[in-house]
Structure formats: C-alpha cells, structure tokens
CSV table of C-alpha atoms in Angstrom, one decimal:
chain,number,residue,atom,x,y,z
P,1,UNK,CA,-7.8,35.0,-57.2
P,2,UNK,CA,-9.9,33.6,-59.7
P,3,UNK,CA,-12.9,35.4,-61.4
P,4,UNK,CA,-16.2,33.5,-61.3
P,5,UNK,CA,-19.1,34.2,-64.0
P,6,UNK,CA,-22.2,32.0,-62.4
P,7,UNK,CA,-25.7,32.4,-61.4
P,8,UNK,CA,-26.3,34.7,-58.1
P,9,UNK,CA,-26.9,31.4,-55.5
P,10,UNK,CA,-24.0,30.0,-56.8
P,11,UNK,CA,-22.1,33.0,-56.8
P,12,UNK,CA,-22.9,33.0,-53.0
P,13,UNK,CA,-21.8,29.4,-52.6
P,14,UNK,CA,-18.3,30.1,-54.6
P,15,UNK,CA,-17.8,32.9,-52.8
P,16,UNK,CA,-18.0,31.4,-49.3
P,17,UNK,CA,-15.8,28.5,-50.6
P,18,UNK,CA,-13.5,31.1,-51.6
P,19,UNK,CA,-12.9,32.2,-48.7
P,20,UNK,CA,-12.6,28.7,-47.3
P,21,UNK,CA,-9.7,27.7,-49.2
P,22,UNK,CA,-8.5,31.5,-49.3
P,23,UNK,CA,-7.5,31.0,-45.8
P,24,UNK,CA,-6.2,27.3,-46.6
P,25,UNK,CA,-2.3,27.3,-47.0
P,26,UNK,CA,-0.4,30.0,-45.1
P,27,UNK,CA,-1.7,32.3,-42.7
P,28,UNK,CA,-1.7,36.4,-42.5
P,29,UNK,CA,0.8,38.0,-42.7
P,30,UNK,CA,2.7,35.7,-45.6
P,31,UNK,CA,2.0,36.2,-49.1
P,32,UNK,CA,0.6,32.7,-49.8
P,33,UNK,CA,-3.0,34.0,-47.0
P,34,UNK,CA,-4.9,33.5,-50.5
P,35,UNK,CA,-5.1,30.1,-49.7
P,36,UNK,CA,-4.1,28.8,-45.9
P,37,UNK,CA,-4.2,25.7,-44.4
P,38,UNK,CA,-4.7,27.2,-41.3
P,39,UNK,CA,-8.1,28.9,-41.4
P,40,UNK,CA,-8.6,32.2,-39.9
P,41,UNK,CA,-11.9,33.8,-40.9
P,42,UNK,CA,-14.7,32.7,-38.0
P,43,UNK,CA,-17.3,31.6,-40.2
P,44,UNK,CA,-15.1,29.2,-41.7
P,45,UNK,CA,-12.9,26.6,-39.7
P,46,UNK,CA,-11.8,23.1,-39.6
P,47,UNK,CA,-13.7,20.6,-38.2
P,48,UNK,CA,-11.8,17.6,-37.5
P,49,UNK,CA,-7.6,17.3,-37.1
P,50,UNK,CA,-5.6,14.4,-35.9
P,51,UNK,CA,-3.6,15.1,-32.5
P,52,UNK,CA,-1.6,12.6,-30.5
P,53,UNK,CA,-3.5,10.0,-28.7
P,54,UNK,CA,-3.3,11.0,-25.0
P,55,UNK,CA,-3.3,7.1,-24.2
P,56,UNK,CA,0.3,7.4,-25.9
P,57,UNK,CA,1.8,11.3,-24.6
P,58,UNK,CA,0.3,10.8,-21.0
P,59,UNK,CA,-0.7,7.1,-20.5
P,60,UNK,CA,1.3,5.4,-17.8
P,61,UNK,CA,3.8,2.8,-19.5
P,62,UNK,CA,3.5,-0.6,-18.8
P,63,UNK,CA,7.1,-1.7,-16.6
P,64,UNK,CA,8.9,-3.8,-18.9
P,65,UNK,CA,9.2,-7.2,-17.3
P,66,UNK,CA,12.6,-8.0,-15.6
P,67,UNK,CA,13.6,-11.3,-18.1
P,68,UNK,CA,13.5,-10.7,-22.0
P,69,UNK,CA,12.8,-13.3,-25.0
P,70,UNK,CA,15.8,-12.9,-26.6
P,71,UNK,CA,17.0,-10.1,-29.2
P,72,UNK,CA,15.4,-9.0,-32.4
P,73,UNK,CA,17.0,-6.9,-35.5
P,74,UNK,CA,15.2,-5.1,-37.8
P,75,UNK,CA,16.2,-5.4,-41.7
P,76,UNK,CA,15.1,-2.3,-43.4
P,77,UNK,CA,14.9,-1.8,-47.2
P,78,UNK,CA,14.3,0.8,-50.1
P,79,UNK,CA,14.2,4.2,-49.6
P,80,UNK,CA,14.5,5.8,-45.9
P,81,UNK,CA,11.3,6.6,-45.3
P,82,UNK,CA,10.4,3.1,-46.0
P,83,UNK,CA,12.6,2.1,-43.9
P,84,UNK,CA,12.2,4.2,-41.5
P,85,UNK,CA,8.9,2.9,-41.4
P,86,UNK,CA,9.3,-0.6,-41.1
P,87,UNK,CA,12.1,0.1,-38.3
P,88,UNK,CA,9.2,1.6,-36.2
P,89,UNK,CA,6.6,-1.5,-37.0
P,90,UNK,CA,10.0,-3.4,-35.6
P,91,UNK,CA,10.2,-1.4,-32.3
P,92,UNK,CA,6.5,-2.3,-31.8
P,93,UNK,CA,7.0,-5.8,-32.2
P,94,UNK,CA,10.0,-6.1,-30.0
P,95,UNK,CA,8.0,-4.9,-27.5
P,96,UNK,CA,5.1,-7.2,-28.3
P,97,UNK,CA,7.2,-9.9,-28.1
P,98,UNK,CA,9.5,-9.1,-25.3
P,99,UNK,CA,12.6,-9.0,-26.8
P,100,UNK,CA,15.6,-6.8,-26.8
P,101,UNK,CA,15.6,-4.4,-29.7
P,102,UNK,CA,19.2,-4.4,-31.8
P,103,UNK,CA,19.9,-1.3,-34.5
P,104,UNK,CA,18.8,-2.0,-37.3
P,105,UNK,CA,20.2,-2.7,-40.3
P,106,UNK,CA,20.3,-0.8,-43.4
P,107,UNK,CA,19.6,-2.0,-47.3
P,108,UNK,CA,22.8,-1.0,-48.8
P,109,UNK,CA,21.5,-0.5,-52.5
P,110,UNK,CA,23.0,0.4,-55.7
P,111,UNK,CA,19.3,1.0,-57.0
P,112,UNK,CA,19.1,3.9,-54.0
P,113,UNK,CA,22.4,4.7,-54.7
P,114,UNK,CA,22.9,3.9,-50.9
P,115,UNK,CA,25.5,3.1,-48.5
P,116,UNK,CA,24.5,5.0,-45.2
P,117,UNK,CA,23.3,2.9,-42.1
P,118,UNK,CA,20.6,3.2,-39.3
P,119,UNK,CA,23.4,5.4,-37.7
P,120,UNK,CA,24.4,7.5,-40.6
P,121,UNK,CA,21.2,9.4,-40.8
P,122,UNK,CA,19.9,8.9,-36.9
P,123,UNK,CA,21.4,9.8,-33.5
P,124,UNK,CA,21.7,6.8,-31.9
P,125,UNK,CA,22.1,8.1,-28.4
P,126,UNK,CA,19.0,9.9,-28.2
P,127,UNK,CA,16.7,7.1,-29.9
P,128,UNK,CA,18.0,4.8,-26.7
P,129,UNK,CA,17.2,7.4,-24.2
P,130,UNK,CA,13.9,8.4,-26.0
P,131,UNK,CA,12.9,4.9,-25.5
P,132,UNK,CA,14.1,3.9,-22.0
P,133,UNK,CA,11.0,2.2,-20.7
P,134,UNK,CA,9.2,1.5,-23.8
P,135,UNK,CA,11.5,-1.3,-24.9
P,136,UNK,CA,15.3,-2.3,-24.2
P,137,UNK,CA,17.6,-0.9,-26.8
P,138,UNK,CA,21.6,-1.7,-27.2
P,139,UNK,CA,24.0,-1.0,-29.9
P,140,UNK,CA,26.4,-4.0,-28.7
P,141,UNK,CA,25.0,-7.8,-28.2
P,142,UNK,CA,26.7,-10.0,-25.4
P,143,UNK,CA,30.1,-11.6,-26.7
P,144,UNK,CA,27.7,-15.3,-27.0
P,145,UNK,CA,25.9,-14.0,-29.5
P,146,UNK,CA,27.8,-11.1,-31.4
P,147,UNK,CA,29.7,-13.5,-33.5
P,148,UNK,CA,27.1,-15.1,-35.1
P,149,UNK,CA,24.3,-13.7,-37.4
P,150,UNK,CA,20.7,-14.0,-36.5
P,151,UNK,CA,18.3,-16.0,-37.5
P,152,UNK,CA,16.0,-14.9,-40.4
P,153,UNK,CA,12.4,-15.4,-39.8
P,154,UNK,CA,10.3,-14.8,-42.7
P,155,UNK,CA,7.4,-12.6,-42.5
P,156,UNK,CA,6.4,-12.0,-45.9
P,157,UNK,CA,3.3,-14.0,-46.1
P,158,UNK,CA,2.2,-12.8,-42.6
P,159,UNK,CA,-1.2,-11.9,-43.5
P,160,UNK,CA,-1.8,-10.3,-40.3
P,161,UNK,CA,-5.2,-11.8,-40.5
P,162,UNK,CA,-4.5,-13.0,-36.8
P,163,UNK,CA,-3.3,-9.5,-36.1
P,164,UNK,CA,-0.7,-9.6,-32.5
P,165,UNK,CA,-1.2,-12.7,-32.5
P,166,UNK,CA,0.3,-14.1,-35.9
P,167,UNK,CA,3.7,-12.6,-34.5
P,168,UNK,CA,3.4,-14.1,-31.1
P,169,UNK,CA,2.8,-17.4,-32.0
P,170,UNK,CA,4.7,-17.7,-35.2
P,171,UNK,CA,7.8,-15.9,-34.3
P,172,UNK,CA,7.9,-16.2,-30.7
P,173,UNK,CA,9.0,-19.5,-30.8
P,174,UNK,CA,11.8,-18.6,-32.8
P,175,UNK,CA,13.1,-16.2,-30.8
P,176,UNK,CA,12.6,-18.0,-27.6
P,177,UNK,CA,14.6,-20.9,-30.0
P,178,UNK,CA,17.6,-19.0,-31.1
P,179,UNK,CA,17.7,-16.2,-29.0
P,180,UNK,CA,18.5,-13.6,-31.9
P,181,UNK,CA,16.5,-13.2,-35.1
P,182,UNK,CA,16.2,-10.7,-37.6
P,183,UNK,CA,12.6,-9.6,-39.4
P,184,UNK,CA,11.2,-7.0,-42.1
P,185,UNK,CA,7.7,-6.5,-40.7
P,186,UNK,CA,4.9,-7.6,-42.8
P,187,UNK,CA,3.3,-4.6,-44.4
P,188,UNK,CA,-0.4,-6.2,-43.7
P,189,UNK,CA,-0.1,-6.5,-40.0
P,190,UNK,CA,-2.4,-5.3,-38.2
P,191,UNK,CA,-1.1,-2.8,-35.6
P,192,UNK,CA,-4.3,-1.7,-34.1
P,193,UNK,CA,-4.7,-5.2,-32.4
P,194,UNK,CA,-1.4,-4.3,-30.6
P,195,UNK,CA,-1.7,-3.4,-27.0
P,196,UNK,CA,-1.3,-0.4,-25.7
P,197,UNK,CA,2.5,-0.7,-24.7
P,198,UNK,CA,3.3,-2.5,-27.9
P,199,UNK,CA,1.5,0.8,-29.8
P,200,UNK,CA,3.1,3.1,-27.2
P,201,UNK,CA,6.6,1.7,-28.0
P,202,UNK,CA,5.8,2.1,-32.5
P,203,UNK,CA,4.4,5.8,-31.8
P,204,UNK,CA,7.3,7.1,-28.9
P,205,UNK,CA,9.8,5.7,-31.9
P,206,UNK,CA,8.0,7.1,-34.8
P,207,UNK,CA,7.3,10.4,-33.7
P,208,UNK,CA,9.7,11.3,-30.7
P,209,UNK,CA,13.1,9.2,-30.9
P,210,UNK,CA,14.0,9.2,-34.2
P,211,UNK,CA,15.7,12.6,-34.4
P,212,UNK,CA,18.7,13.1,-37.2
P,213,UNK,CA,22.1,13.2,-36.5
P,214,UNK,CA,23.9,16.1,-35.2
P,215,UNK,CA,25.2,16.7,-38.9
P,216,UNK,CA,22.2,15.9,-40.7
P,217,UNK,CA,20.4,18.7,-38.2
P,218,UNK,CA,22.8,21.2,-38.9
P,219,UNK,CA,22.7,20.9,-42.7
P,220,UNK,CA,19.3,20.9,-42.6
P,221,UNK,CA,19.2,23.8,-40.9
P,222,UNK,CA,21.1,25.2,-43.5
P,223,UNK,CA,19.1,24.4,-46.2
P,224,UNK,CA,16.2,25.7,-44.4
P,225,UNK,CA,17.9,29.0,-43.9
P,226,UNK,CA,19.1,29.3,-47.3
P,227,UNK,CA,15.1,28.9,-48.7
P,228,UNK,CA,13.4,32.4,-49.2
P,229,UNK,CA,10.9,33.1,-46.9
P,230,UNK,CA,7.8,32.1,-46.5
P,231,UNK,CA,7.7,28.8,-48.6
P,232,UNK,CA,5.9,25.8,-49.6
P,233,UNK,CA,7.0,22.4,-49.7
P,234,UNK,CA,6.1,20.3,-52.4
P,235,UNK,CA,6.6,16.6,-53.0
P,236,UNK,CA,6.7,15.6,-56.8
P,237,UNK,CA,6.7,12.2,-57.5
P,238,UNK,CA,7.3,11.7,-61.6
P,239,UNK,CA,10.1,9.9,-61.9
P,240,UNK,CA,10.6,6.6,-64.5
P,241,UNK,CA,10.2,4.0,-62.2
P,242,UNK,CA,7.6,5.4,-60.5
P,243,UNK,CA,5.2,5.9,-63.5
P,244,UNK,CA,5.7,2.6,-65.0
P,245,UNK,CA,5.0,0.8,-61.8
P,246,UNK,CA,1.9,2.7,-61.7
P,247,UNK,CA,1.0,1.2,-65.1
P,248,UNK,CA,-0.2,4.5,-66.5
P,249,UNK,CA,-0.3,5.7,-69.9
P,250,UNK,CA,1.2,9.2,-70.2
P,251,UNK,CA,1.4,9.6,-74.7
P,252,UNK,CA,2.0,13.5,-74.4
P,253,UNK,CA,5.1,12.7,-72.7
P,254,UNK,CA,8.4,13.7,-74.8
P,255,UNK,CA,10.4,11.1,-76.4
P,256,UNK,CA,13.1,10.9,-74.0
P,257,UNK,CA,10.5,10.6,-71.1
P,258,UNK,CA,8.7,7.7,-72.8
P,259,UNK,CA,12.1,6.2,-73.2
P,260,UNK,CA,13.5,6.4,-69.7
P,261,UNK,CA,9.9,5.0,-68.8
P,262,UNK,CA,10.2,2.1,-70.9
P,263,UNK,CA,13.6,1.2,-70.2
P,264,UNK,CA,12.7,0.9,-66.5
P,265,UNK,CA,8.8,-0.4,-67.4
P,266,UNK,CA,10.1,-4.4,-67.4
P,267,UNK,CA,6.9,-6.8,-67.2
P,268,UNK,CA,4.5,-3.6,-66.3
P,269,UNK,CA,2.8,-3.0,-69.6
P,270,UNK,CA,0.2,-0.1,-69.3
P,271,UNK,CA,-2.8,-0.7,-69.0
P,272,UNK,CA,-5.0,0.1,-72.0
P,273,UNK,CA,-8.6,1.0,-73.6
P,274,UNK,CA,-11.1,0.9,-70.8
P,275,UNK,CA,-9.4,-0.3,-68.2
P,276,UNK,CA,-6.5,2.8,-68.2
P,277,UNK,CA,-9.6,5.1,-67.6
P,278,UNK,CA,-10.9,2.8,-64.9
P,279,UNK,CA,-7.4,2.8,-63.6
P,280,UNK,CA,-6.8,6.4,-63.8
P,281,UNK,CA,-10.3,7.4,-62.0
P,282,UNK,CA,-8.8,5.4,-59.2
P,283,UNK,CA,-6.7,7.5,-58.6
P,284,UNK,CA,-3.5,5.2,-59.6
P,285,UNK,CA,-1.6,7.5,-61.6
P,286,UNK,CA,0.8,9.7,-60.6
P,287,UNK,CA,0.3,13.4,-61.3
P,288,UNK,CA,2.1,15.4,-63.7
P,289,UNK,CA,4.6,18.5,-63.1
P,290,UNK,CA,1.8,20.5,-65.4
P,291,UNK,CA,-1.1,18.9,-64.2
P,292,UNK,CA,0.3,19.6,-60.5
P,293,UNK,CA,0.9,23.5,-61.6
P,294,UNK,CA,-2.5,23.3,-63.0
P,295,UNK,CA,-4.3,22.3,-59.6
P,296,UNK,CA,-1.9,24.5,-57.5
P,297,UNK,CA,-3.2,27.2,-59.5
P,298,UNK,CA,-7.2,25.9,-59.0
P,299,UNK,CA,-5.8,26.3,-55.1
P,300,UNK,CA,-5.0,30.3,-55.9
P,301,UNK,CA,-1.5,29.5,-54.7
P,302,UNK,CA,0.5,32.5,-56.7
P,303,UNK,CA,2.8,31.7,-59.2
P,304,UNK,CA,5.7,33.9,-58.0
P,305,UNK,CA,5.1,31.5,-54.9
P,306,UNK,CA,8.5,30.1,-53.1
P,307,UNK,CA,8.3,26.6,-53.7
P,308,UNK,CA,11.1,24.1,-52.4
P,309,UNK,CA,11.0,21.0,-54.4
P,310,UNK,CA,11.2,18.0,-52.0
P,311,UNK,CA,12.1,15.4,-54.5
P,312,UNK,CA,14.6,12.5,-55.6
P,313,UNK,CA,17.0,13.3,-59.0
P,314,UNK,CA,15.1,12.1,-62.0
P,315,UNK,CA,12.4,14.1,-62.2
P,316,UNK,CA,10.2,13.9,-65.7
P,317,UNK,CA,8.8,16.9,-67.5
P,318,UNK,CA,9.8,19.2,-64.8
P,319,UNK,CA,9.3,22.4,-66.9
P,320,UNK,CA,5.5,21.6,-66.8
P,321,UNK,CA,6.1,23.2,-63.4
P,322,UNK,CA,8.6,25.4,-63.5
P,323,UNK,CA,7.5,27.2,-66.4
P,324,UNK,CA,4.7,28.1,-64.2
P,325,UNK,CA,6.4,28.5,-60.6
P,326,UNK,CA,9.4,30.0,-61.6
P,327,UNK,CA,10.4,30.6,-58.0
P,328,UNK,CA,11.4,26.6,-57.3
P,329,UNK,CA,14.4,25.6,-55.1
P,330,UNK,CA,15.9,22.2,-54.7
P,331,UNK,CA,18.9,20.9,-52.4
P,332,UNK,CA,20.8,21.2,-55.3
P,333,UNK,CA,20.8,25.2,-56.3
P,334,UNK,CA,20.9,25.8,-52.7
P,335,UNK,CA,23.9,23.5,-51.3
P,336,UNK,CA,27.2,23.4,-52.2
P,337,UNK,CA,30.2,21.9,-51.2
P,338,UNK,CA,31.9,18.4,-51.2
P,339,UNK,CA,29.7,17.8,-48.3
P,340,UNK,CA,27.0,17.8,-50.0
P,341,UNK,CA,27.8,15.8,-53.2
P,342,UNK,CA,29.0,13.3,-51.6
P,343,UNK,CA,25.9,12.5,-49.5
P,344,UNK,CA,23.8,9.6,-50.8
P,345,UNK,CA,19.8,8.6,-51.2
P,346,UNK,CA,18.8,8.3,-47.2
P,347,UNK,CA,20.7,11.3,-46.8
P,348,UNK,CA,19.9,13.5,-49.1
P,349,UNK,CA,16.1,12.3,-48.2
P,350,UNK,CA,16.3,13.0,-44.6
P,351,UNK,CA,17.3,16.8,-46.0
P,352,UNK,CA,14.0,17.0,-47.7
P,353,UNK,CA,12.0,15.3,-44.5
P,354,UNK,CA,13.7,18.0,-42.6
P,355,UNK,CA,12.7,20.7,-44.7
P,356,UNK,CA,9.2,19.9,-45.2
P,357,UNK,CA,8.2,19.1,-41.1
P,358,UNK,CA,9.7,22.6,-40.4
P,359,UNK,CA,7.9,24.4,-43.9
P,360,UNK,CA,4.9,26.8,-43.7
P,361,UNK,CA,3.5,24.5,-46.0
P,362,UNK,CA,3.4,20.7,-47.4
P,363,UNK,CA,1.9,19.6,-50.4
P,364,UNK,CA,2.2,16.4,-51.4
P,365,UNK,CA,1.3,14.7,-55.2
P,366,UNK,CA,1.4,11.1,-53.8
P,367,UNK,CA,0.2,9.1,-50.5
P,368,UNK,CA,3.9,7.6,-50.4
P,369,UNK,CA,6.0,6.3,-47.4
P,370,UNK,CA,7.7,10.2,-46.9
P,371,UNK,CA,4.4,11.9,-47.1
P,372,UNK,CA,2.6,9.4,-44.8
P,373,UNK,CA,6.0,10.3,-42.2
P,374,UNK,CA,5.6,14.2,-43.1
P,375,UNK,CA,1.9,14.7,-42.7
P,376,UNK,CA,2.1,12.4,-39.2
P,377,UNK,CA,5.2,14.4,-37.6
P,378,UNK,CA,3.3,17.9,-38.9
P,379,UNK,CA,0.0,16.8,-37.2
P,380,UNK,CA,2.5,16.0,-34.0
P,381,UNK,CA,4.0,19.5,-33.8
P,382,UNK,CA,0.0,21.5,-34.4
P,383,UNK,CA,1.5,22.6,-38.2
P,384,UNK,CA,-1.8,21.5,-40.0
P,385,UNK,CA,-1.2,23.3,-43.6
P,386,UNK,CA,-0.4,20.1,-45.1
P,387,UNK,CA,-2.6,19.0,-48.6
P,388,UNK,CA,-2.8,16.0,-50.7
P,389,UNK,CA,-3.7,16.8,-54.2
P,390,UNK,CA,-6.4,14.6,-55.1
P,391,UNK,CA,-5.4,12.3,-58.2
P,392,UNK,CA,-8.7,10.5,-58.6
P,393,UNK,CA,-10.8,13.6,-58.3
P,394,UNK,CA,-8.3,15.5,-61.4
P,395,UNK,CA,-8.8,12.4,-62.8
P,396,UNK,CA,-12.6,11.7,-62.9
P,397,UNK,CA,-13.3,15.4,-63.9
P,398,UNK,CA,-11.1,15.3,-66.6
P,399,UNK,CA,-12.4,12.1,-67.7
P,400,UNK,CA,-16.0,14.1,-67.2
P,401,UNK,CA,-14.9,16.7,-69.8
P,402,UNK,CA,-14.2,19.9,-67.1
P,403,UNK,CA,-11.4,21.8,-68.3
P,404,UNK,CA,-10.6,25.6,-67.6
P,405,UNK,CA,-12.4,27.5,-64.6
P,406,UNK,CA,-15.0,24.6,-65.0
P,407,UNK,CA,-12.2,22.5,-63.9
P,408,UNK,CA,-10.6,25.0,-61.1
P,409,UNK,CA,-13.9,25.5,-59.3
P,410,UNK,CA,-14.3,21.4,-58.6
P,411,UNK,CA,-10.8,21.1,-57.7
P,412,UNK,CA,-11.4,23.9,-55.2
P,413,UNK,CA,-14.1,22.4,-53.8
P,414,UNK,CA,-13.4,19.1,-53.6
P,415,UNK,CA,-9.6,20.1,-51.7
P,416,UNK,CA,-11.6,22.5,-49.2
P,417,UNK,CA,-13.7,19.7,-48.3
P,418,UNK,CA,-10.7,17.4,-47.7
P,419,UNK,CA,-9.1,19.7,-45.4
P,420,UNK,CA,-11.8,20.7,-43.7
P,421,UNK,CA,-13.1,17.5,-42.5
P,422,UNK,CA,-8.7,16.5,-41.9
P,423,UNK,CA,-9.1,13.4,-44.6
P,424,UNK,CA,-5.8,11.7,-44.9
P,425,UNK,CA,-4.0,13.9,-42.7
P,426,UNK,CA,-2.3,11.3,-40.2
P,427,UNK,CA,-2.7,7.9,-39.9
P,428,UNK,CA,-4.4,6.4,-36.7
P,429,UNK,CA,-2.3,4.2,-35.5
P,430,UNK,CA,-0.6,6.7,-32.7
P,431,UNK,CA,-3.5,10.1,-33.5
P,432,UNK,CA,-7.1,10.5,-32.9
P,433,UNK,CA,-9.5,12.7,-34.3
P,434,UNK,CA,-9.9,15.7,-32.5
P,435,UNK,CA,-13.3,17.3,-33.6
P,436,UNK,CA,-12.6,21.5,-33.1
C-alpha cells in the first residue's frame, strides 16, 4: 500500500480513495483485494456497469420473412479479433438486408503468420444453431451458385453517414442483381440506426454464437489450468509495428528496439517538437512495459502478483516489466508440445481471448479490437474487474512534471473514477447502462 505524507483533509480524501481502488481488482479472499475491481466495502461502490440490453436477451425476434435477397459472405482481415469483429458487423447486415449468411472467409496472411479459417478457430455447428431465427446460416450454397465466386461490393468509402440505409440502397441492389456478393463492412457505419432484429442478429453473434472449437476450448482450458492462481490478465501492446503506426517518439528505447521500429516505420515519420506532446497528451501512444509496471504499481497491484501476459511475439522492452512483476506467464512457458507450435496468429490469439474472459482480472494498455471483444464478453458474463490504463492521463501528468508518489496518487485517482462511473467498459451497441 502506498504511504501518503499530505495535509489532514487531504489525508481524509486519499484515504477514502484508498479504499476505493483498494477494493478495485480482485475480491477477498485473493491476494490481489488491495485493489479490486469488484468493490466490496459499503461506502464505496460502483455506480454505473454495462449489462446486456434486455431488448436483445428477452425481446421477441422478429420472424424472418419466408423469401431471402440472395446470399452474402463476409471477407475478414488482419488479426482475429478484427475479424471477428467485422464477421459480426456482417451477420447484422445479412439480416438487414435479408440475405442468407455464407461462412466467412478468412485473410490468409503471411504478415499474421496465418493460415486458419472461420472454421479453424470457431465451431461451426453451434454458431448455426445459436442463430436459428436471427438470420439463415449454411455452410454449402446451392450447386447454381457454388461454382462461381461472388460478387465483390465495395464498402470502403461507405461513410455510414446514411446509416442502415447506405447499405440498403447501395448494396441491396447488388445482391438482389447477382444473388451472391461478398463485403468487409465499413468500419464507420453506423449500427445504432440498425433495427432492432438487425442489432439482435450482430449482438446474439458477437456475444453468444461465436464459441471456439472443441480443440481450441480444451487447450484453453489447459492453459488456464496450468496459470497459478489467482491471476491477472494483461494486454501489452509494444510491439514495432504498432509504435511506429502510432507515430510516437520513444528515444530511451535500446538500439535494437529503435531499429526493429524503424525498419517497420515506412512513410510514418514521428511526429516531432510540439506536436509529439500534443500527440502524446492525446493519448496516441502506446504505453511502455515500464511505464505500464509503473502505473500497475500506482494501482497497489503487488509485485509478486501472477500476471499472464496476453500478448502477440514481438514484444519491445519487455524487461521494463518483468523486472518488476517477476511472476509473468505467457502461452509460451506454459504450453508445450507440437500442438502447440504449430498453431498460428488466430489461434494462438483465441488462447489469449480465452484466457482473459475467464481471468479474475483484465487489464488492458490499449483500446484495440481484442480488448474492445474482452471487456464486452466480461461485462456479458457479470466479471466486471476489467481496467483500461489511461495513456492520455500518464501522459498529460508527465508532461505536467508529476513524478513519484506525486504521480501515483493522480493515477489512482483518475483509474478509480473510471471504474467507478464503468467508462469504456463495453461498447453500446448490444449493453446499456445499468446505474447500481
């Protein structure tokens, strides 16, 4: 616990937010009650978290009409979580459109070091009977159309200014056209203009369908049991590519980081002078594996801690964590077998999905695709110890000159309030606030 030496009032104030956050990661009895996300204490509780919509669990579904539009397939690409959302934003807008919904097809990506499809990583069985009556779902098309590959409608400068619309009436007539077309949903649409079956069909996918495959599961499982108990889940996101798309300047970085960061960087230049500080007080740059141990510490989360590192290969600087954390598993010191090595990127991601939905705790250092999927499928199952570090609020008191306890005591507060009031904890498309 940290030691405080302030005037009495705000003693009195640091002391009640002490107890706040003290109860804001993992509840009595685990080790980690210093700082639990689910509070216990009566004079201090949440105030808002994000449940299902009952519109979605226990509305009545609309009957899907008897004639369809045609077919639709979904082309996913990057990593799976990305894809995994854009597959969903598909099932949605088969339903808004009236079509058919095909499995989707799978980026196969030497960048992702990728080769596993839709069916690879998701039981495809269960996904058709989770959605029987949301939208029509087959894994054969009729002999007329099998032998021929869709049509590709563009939806890349969809706008989604138009909202359900811009898909009805510019891909709609496609589809009524050729009778099988294939889409990446635009990332701007605007899915809270859906209607209520449309939404109905994105969330039952999202969030009830989508389970893993039988073998997936039981590795997963595995992995799970093979994690000392209880434990953390933290998502680190420093790897090259991803800090020179953010367009950050990290100079303390070694050599060999600023090197597998440049060779990656392409037309990115950091930015530099006044506008990196603007940028960084944004909240645009990833965090650090130091400055991340520095904030978990600000969070009283104890350094003999069991932390399972939820994270792609390639991570920079990692010692800035684990010189601090020692206790810090991966899949990799905790697998082995042929099995294992020879899984690839969607695999070895749905491991770590796995792993953090089912983890006392979830802390993520980004907003990304996976902690967006995370946070949602926690807030679904009532697991609501799940924090987001706060990169613009390290950033701007850094750039204010707090350092040291200074330093600790604003992070503190500023996290506690962020929990408290459920900020960023699922997104609304398929939950609603739910004020305790």
């Amino acid at each position: 616990m940290i030691a405080f030496t302030v005037k009495p009032l705000f003693s009195i104030v640091v002391l009640t937010l002490t107890l706040v956050v003290a109860t804001f990661l993992i509840s009595p009895p685990s080790p980690f009650s210093q700082f639990s996300l689910s509070p216990t204490s009566p004079s201090v509780r949440r105030l808002v978290e994000w449940r299902p919509c009952k519109w979605w669990l226990d509305g009545d579904l609309t009957a899907l009409p008897a004639k369809n539009n045609g077919y639709i397939r979904v082309d996913c690409y990057g990593g799976l979580n990305q894809m995994r959302r854009d597959f969903c934003d598909g099932v949605g807008i088969a339903r808004l459109l009236n079509a058919t919904l095909v499995l989707p097809k799978f980026e196969v990506a030497a960048y992702w070091n990728e080769s596993s499809g839709f069916a690879d990583v998701f039981d495809v069985d269960y996904f058709i009977q989770q959605m029987d009556g949301y939208v029509k779902v087959v894994k054969d098309l009729p002999p007329e159309i099998a032998s021929r590959e869709p049509f590709r409608v563009d939806t890349s400068k969809r706008k989604g200014r138009k909202g359900q619309f811009d898909y009805i009436e510019s891909i709609l007539p496609s589809l009524l056209e050729h009778h099988y077309i294939s889409i990446t949903p635009a990332m701007s649409q605007r899915r809270d203009r859906y209607p209520l079956y449309a939404k109905a069909a994105l969330c039952q996918a999202c969030y009830n369908a989508l389970r893993l495959t039988k073998v997936l599961e039981e590795k997963g499982a595995e992995l799970l049991q093979a994690i000392p108990k209880p434990f953390l889940s933290l998502h680190l996101r420093f790897e090259p590519d991803m800090v020179a798309y953010s367009q950050c300047q990290y100079p303390s970085l070694s050599p060999a980081s600023l090197e597998s960061v440049d060779a990656v960087r392409g037309d990115r230049k950091p930015w530099a002078g006044e506008m990196a500080t603007i940028w960084r007080n944004r909240g645009k740059c990833p965090l650090t594996p130091s400055e991340t141990a520095f904030i978990l510490q600000a969070l009283s989360i104890p350094t003999d801690t069991n932390i399972y590192l939820a994270a792609g290969d390639g991570l920079m600087e990692i010692e800035g964590l684990t010189s601090i954390y020692t206790n810090v598993f991966t899949k990799s010191s905790l697998l082995s077998g042929e099995d294992f090595t020879s899984m690839h990127g969607n695999t070895k991601a749905a491991l770590d999905y796995y792993v953090s939905i089912n983890s006392d705790s979830y802390i993520a250092t980004y907003f990304g695709n996976m902690d967006k999927m995370v946070a949602a499928m926690r807030a679904f199952n009532r697991m609501s110890k799940t924090v987001f570090l706060s990169r613009r609020a390290f950033a701007e008191f850094t750039s204010q000159g707090l350092k040291g306890k200074e330093l600790m005591e604003a992070l503190w507060k500023v996290h506690g309030d962020d929990f408290g009031m459920g900020r960023g904890y699922a997104l609304p498309d398929c939950f609603c606030e739910f004020k305790l």
